[in-house]
Amino acid sequence: MPYTVGKIAESLGVTALGDASLTVDGAAEPAEATEREIALALKPEYANDLPLGNARAAILFEGADWKSMGLKAAIQVPRPRYAMVDLTKLMNPGQGWDVGIHPTAVVDDSAKLGEGVSVGPLSVICAGADIGSGTVIGPQSYIGWNSRIGINGFLREGTKIGPRVTIGDRFVSQPGAVIGGDGFSFVTENESSVERVQESLGDQGEHETQQYFRIHSLGAVSIGDDVEIGTLAAVDRGTIRDTMIGDRTKIDNLVHIGHNCIIGNDCLICGHTGFAGSARIGNNVVLGGQTGVNNNIIVGDNVIAGGGTKLLSNVPKGRVMLGYPAMKMDDYIEAYKGFRRLKRLFKDVAELKRRIKSSDIAS
């Protein structure tokens, strides 16, 4: 689809420079841009690659000398990466799914589908499900009994929504996401060695082989508005109450959220992060990739954890954490620097001991 530079600038809330009537069909990196593409030279180092491509127009950082770059038109934005929000929304071609129910889909007669809902091939919508208007249900997806999805949802192929799950408006799930599987909750008839270790922090006492019995999940999952969940992520239902995810929280690929967890609003959860059961996460929390969150702990608002961090105990609001076990990031970095110096320290101590011994012998 063609776009004028003027139209693109309007969508970004700025005014085009140069020939606003110039037309492009898409966007590209500077070195690969053709004459029919607008180059994304969002930083000065990216703009250096413009001569390698054939772009006639570019989106640039503020203050860029676009004329000296040989461009016929330019769009300058104050926060280039943020401009990608509206640019990609404007140019997104979608997934190509038509409105309506595919002949191979199975939709229970009691399910409610709002206006403009799309149900893809081989999808299943169970009894009592309620799908809001404008929602797209991708191929091979499953919507469980009495589940609800708000308006303008977008479920990519293979999404699985369990029974009694409640999801707000504008929900996005990537391929293979599973919402509402049973929690990993088991118990032994008598006190287990794991329970003894939790109390002793090391000694499991006399070991006794025991069978594990399943605790069924009576709760469900409750998700707010504007939430996104990544490919192959899993959110388990609660044991008694619902597992909960707040508004506008974004969850990356391969994230696991255990039963009874509560995650606040506007959180950013990066790939491979795992939450044990009943963890409580505040608002605006950012967890880097492969972060681990222990069961039953509380992580305060505005906490940031670097990649690979293991949160084993409560974290006060506003802390920046790193390491295993997690500590304040600046303390961890200092400790790591000290660890790196150990080899040199041992060498210096050995040399000092040698000199003292030599001095004793000489005297």
PDB file of C-alpha atoms in Angstrom, residues 57-344:
ATOM      1  CA  ALA A  57      13.067   9.920   2.070  1.00  0.00           C
ATOM      2  CA  ALA A  58      13.978   9.067   5.655  1.00  0.00           C
ATOM      3  CA  ILE A  59      12.769   9.298   9.227  1.00  0.00           C
ATOM      4  CA  LEU A  60      15.525  11.075  11.133  1.00  0.00           C
ATOM      5  CA  PHE A  61      16.524  12.312  14.561  1.00  0.00           C
ATOM      6  CA  GLU A  62      15.948  15.983  15.353  1.00  0.00           C
ATOM      7  CA  GLY A  63      18.534  18.394  13.965  1.00  0.00           C
ATOM      8  CA  ALA A  64      19.721  16.099  11.179  1.00  0.00           C
ATOM      9  CA  ASP A  65      20.952  17.910   8.034  1.00  0.00           C
ATOM     10  CA  TRP A  66      18.665  15.946   5.712  1.00  0.00           C
ATOM     11  CA  LYS A  67      19.496  17.974   2.592  1.00  0.00           C
ATOM     12  CA  SER A  68      23.188  17.143   2.830  1.00  0.00           C
ATOM     13  CA  MET A  69      22.192  13.476   2.947  1.00  0.00           C
ATOM     14  CA  GLY A  70      20.845  13.699  -0.596  1.00  0.00           C
ATOM     15  CA  LEU A  71      17.194  13.196   0.448  1.00  0.00           C
ATOM     16  CA  LYS A  72      14.168  14.694  -1.252  1.00  0.00           C
ATOM     17  CA  ALA A  73      11.992  14.472   1.850  1.00  0.00           C
ATOM     18  CA  ALA A  74      12.485  13.845   5.550  1.00  0.00           C
ATOM     19  CA  ILE A  75      10.581  13.434   8.786  1.00  0.00           C
ATOM     20  CA  GLN A  76      12.321  14.503  11.987  1.00  0.00           C
ATOM     21  CA  VAL A  77      10.979  13.191  15.308  1.00  0.00           C
ATOM     22  CA  PRO A  78      11.982  14.038  18.899  1.00  0.00           C
ATOM     23  CA  ARG A  79      12.010  10.419  20.113  1.00  0.00           C
ATOM     24  CA  PRO A  80      12.790   8.222  17.097  1.00  0.00           C
ATOM     25  CA  ARG A  81      12.176   4.820  18.667  1.00  0.00           C
ATOM     26  CA  TYR A  82       8.800   5.949  20.015  1.00  0.00           C
ATOM     27  CA  ALA A  83       7.891   7.050  16.500  1.00  0.00           C
ATOM     28  CA  MET A  84       8.063   3.357  15.542  1.00  0.00           C
ATOM     29  CA  VAL A  85       4.804   2.808  17.446  1.00  0.00           C
ATOM     30  CA  ASP A  86       2.682   4.840  15.047  1.00  0.00           C
ATOM     31  CA  LEU A  87       4.784   4.066  11.974  1.00  0.00           C
ATOM     32  CA  THR A  88       4.480   0.282  12.337  1.00  0.00           C
ATOM     33  CA  LYS A  89       0.786   0.595  13.172  1.00  0.00           C
ATOM     34  CA  LEU A  90       0.225   2.564   9.966  1.00  0.00           C
ATOM     35  CA  MET A  91       2.178   0.144   7.771  1.00  0.00           C
ATOM     36  CA  ASN A  92       1.179  -3.151   9.406  1.00  0.00           C
ATOM     37  CA  PRO A  93      -0.319  -5.374   6.658  1.00  0.00           C
ATOM     38  CA  GLY A  94      -2.064  -7.628   9.188  1.00  0.00           C
ATOM     39  CA  GLN A  95      -2.336 -11.417   8.989  1.00  0.00           C
ATOM     40  CA  GLY A  96      -4.719 -11.709   6.056  1.00  0.00           C
ATOM     41  CA  TRP A  97      -7.596 -13.353   7.953  1.00  0.00           C
ATOM     42  CA  ASP A  98     -11.144 -12.604   6.850  1.00  0.00           C
ATOM     43  CA  VAL A  99     -14.019 -11.658   9.128  1.00  0.00           C
ATOM     44  CA  GLY A 100     -16.334 -14.567   9.877  1.00  0.00           C
ATOM     45  CA  ILE A 101     -16.103 -18.198  10.904  1.00  0.00           C
ATOM     46  CA  HIS A 102     -14.015 -20.587   8.833  1.00  0.00           C
ATOM     47  CA  PRO A 103     -15.923 -23.715   7.729  1.00  0.00           C
ATOM     48  CA  THR A 104     -13.522 -25.983   9.632  1.00  0.00           C
ATOM     49  CA  ALA A 105     -13.911 -24.115  12.945  1.00  0.00           C
ATOM     50  CA  VAL A 106     -16.115 -25.535  15.711  1.00  0.00           C
ATOM     51  CA  VAL A 107     -18.199 -22.945  17.559  1.00  0.00           C
ATOM     52  CA  ASP A 108     -20.667 -24.033  20.221  1.00  0.00           C
ATOM     53  CA  ASP A 109     -24.190 -22.713  19.735  1.00  0.00           C
ATOM     54  CA  SER A 110     -24.145 -21.060  23.171  1.00  0.00           C
ATOM     55  CA  ALA A 111     -20.965 -19.074  22.477  1.00  0.00           C
ATOM     56  CA  LYS A 112     -21.390 -15.334  21.904  1.00  0.00           C
ATOM     57  CA  LEU A 113     -19.406 -13.685  19.124  1.00  0.00           C
ATOM     58  CA  GLY A 114     -19.430  -9.921  18.757  1.00  0.00           C
ATOM     59  CA  GLU A 115     -19.618  -8.019  15.508  1.00  0.00           C
ATOM     60  CA  GLY A 116     -16.678  -8.456  13.148  1.00  0.00           C
ATOM     61  CA  VAL A 117     -15.129 -11.449  14.938  1.00  0.00           C
ATOM     62  CA  SER A 118     -12.831 -13.675  12.863  1.00  0.00           C
ATOM     63  CA  VAL A 119     -12.463 -17.374  13.702  1.00  0.00           C
ATOM     64  CA  GLY A 120      -9.669 -19.144  11.834  1.00  0.00           C
ATOM     65  CA  PRO A 121      -9.397 -22.685  10.472  1.00  0.00           C
ATOM     66  CA  LEU A 122      -9.621 -25.612  12.904  1.00  0.00           C
ATOM     67  CA  SER A 123     -10.289 -23.370  15.889  1.00  0.00           C
ATOM     68  CA  VAL A 124     -12.606 -24.414  18.733  1.00  0.00           C
ATOM     69  CA  ILE A 125     -14.826 -22.085  20.764  1.00  0.00           C
ATOM     70  CA  CYS A 126     -16.535 -23.860  23.659  1.00  0.00           C
ATOM     71  CA  ALA A 127     -19.916 -23.433  25.329  1.00  0.00           C
ATOM     72  CA  GLY A 128     -20.531 -20.143  27.107  1.00  0.00           C
ATOM     73  CA  ALA A 129     -17.518 -18.367  25.618  1.00  0.00           C
ATOM     74  CA  ASP A 130     -17.959 -14.632  24.992  1.00  0.00           C
ATOM     75  CA  ILE A 131     -15.774 -13.029  22.319  1.00  0.00           C
ATOM     76  CA  GLY A 132     -15.789  -9.238  21.989  1.00  0.00           C
ATOM     77  CA  SER A 133     -16.314  -7.413  18.718  1.00  0.00           C
ATOM     78  CA  GLY A 134     -13.408  -7.087  16.312  1.00  0.00           C
ATOM     79  CA  THR A 135     -11.438  -9.923  17.908  1.00  0.00           C
ATOM     80  CA  VAL A 136      -9.384 -12.225  15.678  1.00  0.00           C
ATOM     81  CA  ILE A 137      -9.107 -15.883  16.713  1.00  0.00           C
ATOM     82  CA  GLY A 138      -6.234 -17.384  14.719  1.00  0.00           C
ATOM     83  CA  PRO A 139      -6.064 -20.875  13.215  1.00  0.00           C
ATOM     84  CA  GLN A 140      -6.005 -23.879  15.568  1.00  0.00           C
ATOM     85  CA  SER A 141      -6.829 -21.768  18.597  1.00  0.00           C
ATOM     86  CA  TYR A 142      -8.939 -22.945  21.530  1.00  0.00           C
ATOM     87  CA  ILE A 143     -11.273 -20.853  23.688  1.00  0.00           C
ATOM     88  CA  GLY A 144     -12.469 -22.754  26.768  1.00  0.00           C
ATOM     89  CA  TRP A 145     -15.816 -23.088  28.475  1.00  0.00           C
ATOM     90  CA  ASN A 146     -17.278 -19.833  29.864  1.00  0.00           C
ATOM     91  CA  SER A 147     -14.173 -17.810  28.990  1.00  0.00           C
ATOM     92  CA  ARG A 148     -14.416 -14.162  28.044  1.00  0.00           C
ATOM     93  CA  ILE A 149     -12.243 -12.073  25.709  1.00  0.00           C
ATOM     94  CA  GLY A 150     -12.841  -8.327  25.287  1.00  0.00           C
ATOM     95  CA  ILE A 151     -13.020  -6.248  22.131  1.00  0.00           C
ATOM     96  CA  ASN A 152     -10.346  -6.066  19.426  1.00  0.00           C
ATOM     97  CA  GLY A 153      -8.340  -9.000  20.700  1.00  0.00           C
ATOM     98  CA  PHE A 154      -5.729 -10.600  18.465  1.00  0.00           C
ATOM     99  CA  LEU A 155      -4.946 -14.251  19.101  1.00  0.00           C
ATOM    100  CA  ARG A 156      -2.224 -15.658  16.888  1.00  0.00           C
ATOM    101  CA  GLU A 157      -2.302 -19.248  15.683  1.00  0.00           C
ATOM    102  CA  GLY A 158      -2.383 -22.003  18.256  1.00  0.00           C
ATOM    103  CA  THR A 159      -3.362 -19.865  21.239  1.00  0.00           C
ATOM    104  CA  LYS A 160      -5.055 -21.893  23.990  1.00  0.00           C
ATOM    105  CA  ILE A 161      -7.407 -20.242  26.488  1.00  0.00           C
ATOM    106  CA  GLY A 162      -8.634 -22.485  29.308  1.00  0.00           C
ATOM    107  CA  PRO A 163     -12.100 -22.531  30.926  1.00  0.00           C
ATOM    108  CA  ARG A 164     -13.430 -19.522  32.897  1.00  0.00           C
ATOM    109  CA  VAL A 165     -10.518 -17.285  31.900  1.00  0.00           C
ATOM    110  CA  THR A 166     -11.374 -13.571  31.777  1.00  0.00           C
ATOM    111  CA  ILE A 167      -9.374 -11.323  29.438  1.00  0.00           C
ATOM    112  CA  GLY A 168      -9.817  -7.591  28.864  1.00  0.00           C
ATOM    113  CA  ASP A 169      -9.844  -5.500  25.702  1.00  0.00           C
ATOM    114  CA  ARG A 170      -7.165  -5.389  22.996  1.00  0.00           C
ATOM    115  CA  PHE A 171      -5.443  -8.545  24.206  1.00  0.00           C
ATOM    116  CA  VAL A 172      -2.621  -9.881  22.022  1.00  0.00           C
ATOM    117  CA  SER A 173      -1.224 -13.415  22.212  1.00  0.00           C
ATOM    118  CA  GLN A 174       1.566 -14.787  20.072  1.00  0.00           C
ATOM    119  CA  PRO A 175       1.592 -18.341  18.601  1.00  0.00           C
ATOM    120  CA  GLY A 176       1.287 -21.172  21.080  1.00  0.00           C
ATOM    121  CA  ALA A 177       0.566 -19.103  24.202  1.00  0.00           C
ATOM    122  CA  VAL A 178      -1.350 -21.081  26.839  1.00  0.00           C
ATOM    123  CA  ILE A 179      -3.565 -19.226  29.316  1.00  0.00           C
ATOM    124  CA  GLY A 180      -5.303 -21.189  32.053  1.00  0.00           C
ATOM    125  CA  GLY A 181      -3.508 -24.505  32.346  1.00  0.00           C
ATOM    126  CA  ASP A 182      -3.706 -26.169  35.748  1.00  0.00           C
ATOM    127  CA  GLY A 183      -1.182 -25.100  38.362  1.00  0.00           C
ATOM    128  CA  PHE A 184       1.824 -27.249  39.296  1.00  0.00           C
ATOM    129  CA  SER A 185       0.485 -28.003  42.764  1.00  0.00           C
ATOM    130  CA  PHE A 186       1.148 -31.319  44.520  1.00  0.00           C
ATOM    131  CA  VAL A 187       1.418 -32.469  48.125  1.00  0.00           C
ATOM    132  CA  THR A 188       2.561 -35.548  50.053  1.00  0.00           C
ATOM    133  CA  GLU A 189       0.470 -37.216  52.744  1.00  0.00           C
ATOM    134  CA  ASN A 190       3.109 -36.519  55.395  1.00  0.00           C
ATOM    135  CA  GLU A 191       5.733 -33.781  55.691  1.00  0.00           C
ATOM    136  CA  SER A 192       8.080 -34.088  52.708  1.00  0.00           C
ATOM    137  CA  SER A 193      11.840 -33.724  52.574  1.00  0.00           C
ATOM    138  CA  VAL A 194      11.356 -30.524  50.552  1.00  0.00           C
ATOM    139  CA  GLU A 195       9.290 -28.990  53.345  1.00  0.00           C
ATOM    140  CA  ARG A 196      11.976 -29.919  55.890  1.00  0.00           C
ATOM    141  CA  VAL A 197      14.664 -28.347  53.718  1.00  0.00           C
ATOM    142  CA  GLN A 198      12.646 -25.133  53.498  1.00  0.00           C
ATOM    143  CA  GLU A 199      12.759 -24.945  57.285  1.00  0.00           C
ATOM    144  CA  SER A 200      16.329 -26.141  57.822  1.00  0.00           C
ATOM    145  CA  LEU A 201      17.870 -24.588  54.694  1.00  0.00           C
ATOM    146  CA  GLY A 202      20.022 -27.625  54.081  1.00  0.00           C
ATOM    147  CA  ASP A 203      19.247 -30.719  56.130  1.00  0.00           C
ATOM    148  CA  GLN A 204      16.405 -32.824  54.756  1.00  0.00           C
ATOM    149  CA  GLY A 205      16.510 -35.219  57.693  1.00  0.00           C
ATOM    150  CA  GLU A 206      15.644 -38.886  57.307  1.00  0.00           C
ATOM    151  CA  HIS A 207      14.654 -39.462  53.703  1.00  0.00           C
ATOM    152  CA  GLU A 208      11.374 -41.214  53.042  1.00  0.00           C
ATOM    153  CA  THR A 209       9.960 -41.934  49.599  1.00  0.00           C
ATOM    154  CA  GLN A 210       6.425 -40.567  49.291  1.00  0.00           C
ATOM    155  CA  GLN A 211       3.800 -40.253  46.602  1.00  0.00           C
ATOM    156  CA  TYR A 212       2.698 -36.827  45.367  1.00  0.00           C
ATOM    157  CA  PHE A 213      -1.038 -36.074  45.197  1.00  0.00           C
ATOM    158  CA  ARG A 214      -2.541 -33.513  42.863  1.00  0.00           C
ATOM    159  CA  ILE A 215      -4.247 -30.359  44.172  1.00  0.00           C
ATOM    160  CA  HIS A 216      -6.848 -29.358  41.604  1.00  0.00           C
ATOM    161  CA  SER A 217      -7.049 -25.792  40.310  1.00  0.00           C
ATOM    162  CA  LEU A 218     -10.415 -24.262  41.197  1.00  0.00           C
ATOM    163  CA  GLY A 219      -9.416 -20.727  40.275  1.00  0.00           C
ATOM    164  CA  ALA A 220      -8.917 -19.329  36.792  1.00  0.00           C
ATOM    165  CA  VAL A 221      -6.897 -16.508  35.186  1.00  0.00           C
ATOM    166  CA  SER A 222      -7.903 -12.843  35.089  1.00  0.00           C
ATOM    167  CA  ILE A 223      -6.094 -10.517  32.633  1.00  0.00           C
ATOM    168  CA  GLY A 224      -6.569  -6.770  32.271  1.00  0.00           C
ATOM    169  CA  ASP A 225      -6.746  -4.520  29.200  1.00  0.00           C
ATOM    170  CA  ASP A 226      -3.985  -4.058  26.602  1.00  0.00           C
ATOM    171  CA  VAL A 227      -1.962  -7.048  27.786  1.00  0.00           C
ATOM    172  CA  GLU A 228       0.356  -8.917  25.393  1.00  0.00           C
ATOM    173  CA  ILE A 229       1.644 -12.463  25.924  1.00  0.00           C
ATOM    174  CA  GLY A 230       4.465 -13.961  23.869  1.00  0.00           C
ATOM    175  CA  THR A 231       5.048 -17.166  21.958  1.00  0.00           C
ATOM    176  CA  LEU A 232       4.815 -20.363  24.033  1.00  0.00           C
ATOM    177  CA  ALA A 233       4.315 -18.452  27.269  1.00  0.00           C
ATOM    178  CA  ALA A 234       2.221 -20.185  29.941  1.00  0.00           C
ATOM    179  CA  VAL A 235      -0.032 -18.678  32.616  1.00  0.00           C
ATOM    180  CA  ASP A 236      -1.392 -21.206  35.141  1.00  0.00           C
ATOM    181  CA  ARG A 237      -4.798 -20.892  36.745  1.00  0.00           C
ATOM    182  CA  GLY A 238      -5.059 -20.290  40.485  1.00  0.00           C
ATOM    183  CA  THR A 239      -5.666 -22.963  43.080  1.00  0.00           C
ATOM    184  CA  ILE A 240      -8.592 -21.173  44.782  1.00  0.00           C
ATOM    185  CA  ARG A 241      -8.434 -17.565  43.580  1.00  0.00           C
ATOM    186  CA  ASP A 242      -7.463 -16.388  40.099  1.00  0.00           C
ATOM    187  CA  THR A 243      -3.961 -15.812  38.828  1.00  0.00           C
ATOM    188  CA  MET A 244      -3.998 -12.123  37.854  1.00  0.00           C
ATOM    189  CA  ILE A 245      -2.176  -9.934  35.311  1.00  0.00           C
ATOM    190  CA  GLY A 246      -2.714  -6.173  35.364  1.00  0.00           C
ATOM    191  CA  ASP A 247      -3.437  -3.681  32.598  1.00  0.00           C
ATOM    192  CA  ARG A 248      -0.859  -2.982  29.865  1.00  0.00           C
ATOM    193  CA  THR A 249       1.634  -5.584  31.080  1.00  0.00           C
ATOM    194  CA  LYS A 250       3.802  -7.120  28.320  1.00  0.00           C
ATOM    195  CA  ILE A 251       5.049 -10.684  28.634  1.00  0.00           C
ATOM    196  CA  ASP A 252       7.746 -12.096  26.355  1.00  0.00           C
ATOM    197  CA  ASN A 253       8.232 -15.550  24.822  1.00  0.00           C
ATOM    198  CA  LEU A 254       8.628 -18.679  26.973  1.00  0.00           C
ATOM    199  CA  VAL A 255       7.663 -16.958  30.217  1.00  0.00           C
ATOM    200  CA  HIS A 256       6.053 -19.142  32.897  1.00  0.00           C
ATOM    201  CA  ILE A 257       3.647 -17.621  35.436  1.00  0.00           C
ATOM    202  CA  GLY A 258       2.738 -20.050  38.205  1.00  0.00           C
ATOM    203  CA  HIS A 259      -0.583 -20.500  39.984  1.00  0.00           C
ATOM    204  CA  ASN A 260      -1.899 -17.685  42.204  1.00  0.00           C
ATOM    205  CA  CYS A 261       0.647 -15.121  40.984  1.00  0.00           C
ATOM    206  CA  ILE A 262      -0.416 -11.484  40.895  1.00  0.00           C
ATOM    207  CA  ILE A 263       1.393  -9.241  38.415  1.00  0.00           C
ATOM    208  CA  GLY A 264       0.665  -5.522  38.418  1.00  0.00           C
ATOM    209  CA  ASN A 265       0.079  -2.911  35.725  1.00  0.00           C
ATOM    210  CA  ASP A 266       2.610  -1.784  33.113  1.00  0.00           C
ATOM    211  CA  CYS A 267       5.148  -4.520  33.810  1.00  0.00           C
ATOM    212  CA  LEU A 268       7.686  -5.737  31.243  1.00  0.00           C
ATOM    213  CA  ILE A 269       8.564  -9.417  31.633  1.00  0.00           C
ATOM    214  CA  CYS A 270      11.366 -10.604  29.328  1.00  0.00           C
ATOM    215  CA  GLY A 271      11.890 -14.051  27.817  1.00  0.00           C
ATOM    216  CA  HIS A 272      12.494 -17.226  29.863  1.00  0.00           C
ATOM    217  CA  THR A 273      11.459 -15.546  33.101  1.00  0.00           C
ATOM    218  CA  GLY A 274       9.780 -17.896  35.568  1.00  0.00           C
ATOM    219  CA  PHE A 275       7.440 -17.137  38.475  1.00  0.00           C
ATOM    220  CA  ALA A 276       6.861 -19.732  41.169  1.00  0.00           C
ATOM    221  CA  GLY A 277       3.392 -19.920  42.688  1.00  0.00           C
ATOM    222  CA  SER A 278       1.823 -17.048  44.649  1.00  0.00           C
ATOM    223  CA  ALA A 279       4.492 -14.452  43.855  1.00  0.00           C
ATOM    224  CA  ARG A 280       3.185 -10.875  43.979  1.00  0.00           C
ATOM    225  CA  ILE A 281       4.669  -8.340  41.561  1.00  0.00           C
ATOM    226  CA  GLY A 282       3.989  -4.605  41.798  1.00  0.00           C
ATOM    227  CA  ASN A 283       3.392  -2.041  39.053  1.00  0.00           C
ATOM    228  CA  ASN A 284       5.992  -0.915  36.489  1.00  0.00           C
ATOM    229  CA  VAL A 285       8.304  -3.822  37.284  1.00  0.00           C
ATOM    230  CA  VAL A 286      10.883  -4.806  34.629  1.00  0.00           C
ATOM    231  CA  LEU A 287      12.398  -8.293  34.767  1.00  0.00           C
ATOM    232  CA  GLY A 288      15.241  -9.089  32.366  1.00  0.00           C
ATOM    233  CA  GLY A 289      15.534 -12.371  30.513  1.00  0.00           C
ATOM    234  CA  GLN A 290      15.820 -15.574  32.575  1.00  0.00           C
ATOM    235  CA  THR A 291      14.886 -13.862  35.818  1.00  0.00           C
ATOM    236  CA  GLY A 292      13.613 -16.296  38.440  1.00  0.00           C
ATOM    237  CA  VAL A 293      11.027 -15.294  41.047  1.00  0.00           C
ATOM    238  CA  ASN A 294      10.624 -17.431  44.177  1.00  0.00           C
ATOM    239  CA  ASN A 295       7.229 -18.523  45.460  1.00  0.00           C
ATOM    240  CA  ASN A 296       5.275 -16.369  47.921  1.00  0.00           C
ATOM    241  CA  ILE A 297       7.590 -13.342  47.712  1.00  0.00           C
ATOM    242  CA  ILE A 298       6.610  -9.725  47.127  1.00  0.00           C
ATOM    243  CA  VAL A 299       8.375  -7.549  44.546  1.00  0.00           C
ATOM    244  CA  GLY A 300       7.596  -3.857  44.986  1.00  0.00           C
ATOM    245  CA  ASP A 301       6.643  -1.238  42.409  1.00  0.00           C
ATOM    246  CA  ASN A 302       9.255   0.006  39.923  1.00  0.00           C
ATOM    247  CA  VAL A 303      11.742  -2.777  40.624  1.00  0.00           C
ATOM    248  CA  ILE A 304      14.196  -3.589  37.805  1.00  0.00           C
ATOM    249  CA  ALA A 305      16.022  -6.926  37.684  1.00  0.00           C
ATOM    250  CA  GLY A 306      18.860  -7.536  35.231  1.00  0.00           C
ATOM    251  CA  GLY A 307      18.981 -10.656  33.081  1.00  0.00           C
ATOM    252  CA  GLY A 308      19.554 -13.918  34.936  1.00  0.00           C
ATOM    253  CA  THR A 309      18.667 -12.466  38.332  1.00  0.00           C
ATOM    254  CA  LYS A 310      17.170 -14.842  40.908  1.00  0.00           C
ATOM    255  CA  LEU A 311      14.822 -13.114  43.337  1.00  0.00           C
ATOM    256  CA  LEU A 312      14.662 -15.374  46.386  1.00  0.00           C
ATOM    257  CA  SER A 313      13.179 -12.959  48.924  1.00  0.00           C
ATOM    258  CA  ASN A 314      11.054  -9.804  49.064  1.00  0.00           C
ATOM    259  CA  VAL A 315      12.335  -6.801  47.099  1.00  0.00           C
ATOM    260  CA  PRO A 316      11.478  -3.237  48.242  1.00  0.00           C
ATOM    261  CA  LYS A 317       9.993  -0.853  45.711  1.00  0.00           C
ATOM    262  CA  GLY A 318      12.367   0.956  43.378  1.00  0.00           C
ATOM    263  CA  ARG A 319      15.312  -1.429  43.815  1.00  0.00           C
ATOM    264  CA  VAL A 320      17.585  -2.371  40.899  1.00  0.00           C
ATOM    265  CA  MET A 321      18.664  -5.986  41.345  1.00  0.00           C
ATOM    266  CA  LEU A 322      21.185  -8.365  39.812  1.00  0.00           C
ATOM    267  CA  GLY A 323      22.742 -11.750  40.487  1.00  0.00           C
ATOM    268  CA  TYR A 324      22.096 -15.077  42.196  1.00  0.00           C
ATOM    269  CA  PRO A 325      21.062 -14.638  44.898  1.00  0.00           C
ATOM    270  CA  ALA A 326      19.862 -11.188  43.928  1.00  0.00           C
ATOM    271  CA  MET A 327      21.374  -8.108  45.534  1.00  0.00           C
ATOM    272  CA  LYS A 328      21.392  -4.406  44.719  1.00  0.00           C
ATOM    273  CA  MET A 329      22.962  -4.066  41.294  1.00  0.00           C
ATOM    274  CA  ASP A 330      25.731  -1.665  42.325  1.00  0.00           C
ATOM    275  CA  ASP A 331      26.685  -3.948  45.253  1.00  0.00           C
ATOM    276  CA  TYR A 332      26.687  -6.977  42.967  1.00  0.00           C
ATOM    277  CA  ILE A 333      28.942  -5.266  40.434  1.00  0.00           C
ATOM    278  CA  GLU A 334      31.400  -4.266  43.164  1.00  0.00           C
ATOM    279  CA  ALA A 335      31.359  -7.826  44.510  1.00  0.00           C
ATOM    280  CA  TYR A 336      31.983  -9.166  41.021  1.00  0.00           C
ATOM    281  CA  LYS A 337      34.921  -6.809  40.570  1.00  0.00           C
ATOM    282  CA  GLY A 338      36.333  -8.108  43.849  1.00  0.00           C
ATOM    283  CA  PHE A 339      35.884 -11.689  42.680  1.00  0.00           C
ATOM    284  CA  ARG A 340      37.797 -10.872  39.501  1.00  0.00           C
ATOM    285  CA  ARG A 341      40.681  -9.536  41.646  1.00  0.00           C
ATOM    286  CA  LEU A 342      40.978 -12.682  43.794  1.00  0.00           C
ATOM    287  CA  LYS A 343      43.594 -14.380  41.608  1.00  0.00           C
ATOM    288  CA  ARG A 344      45.813 -11.311  41.707  1.00  0.00           C
TER     289      ARG A 344
END
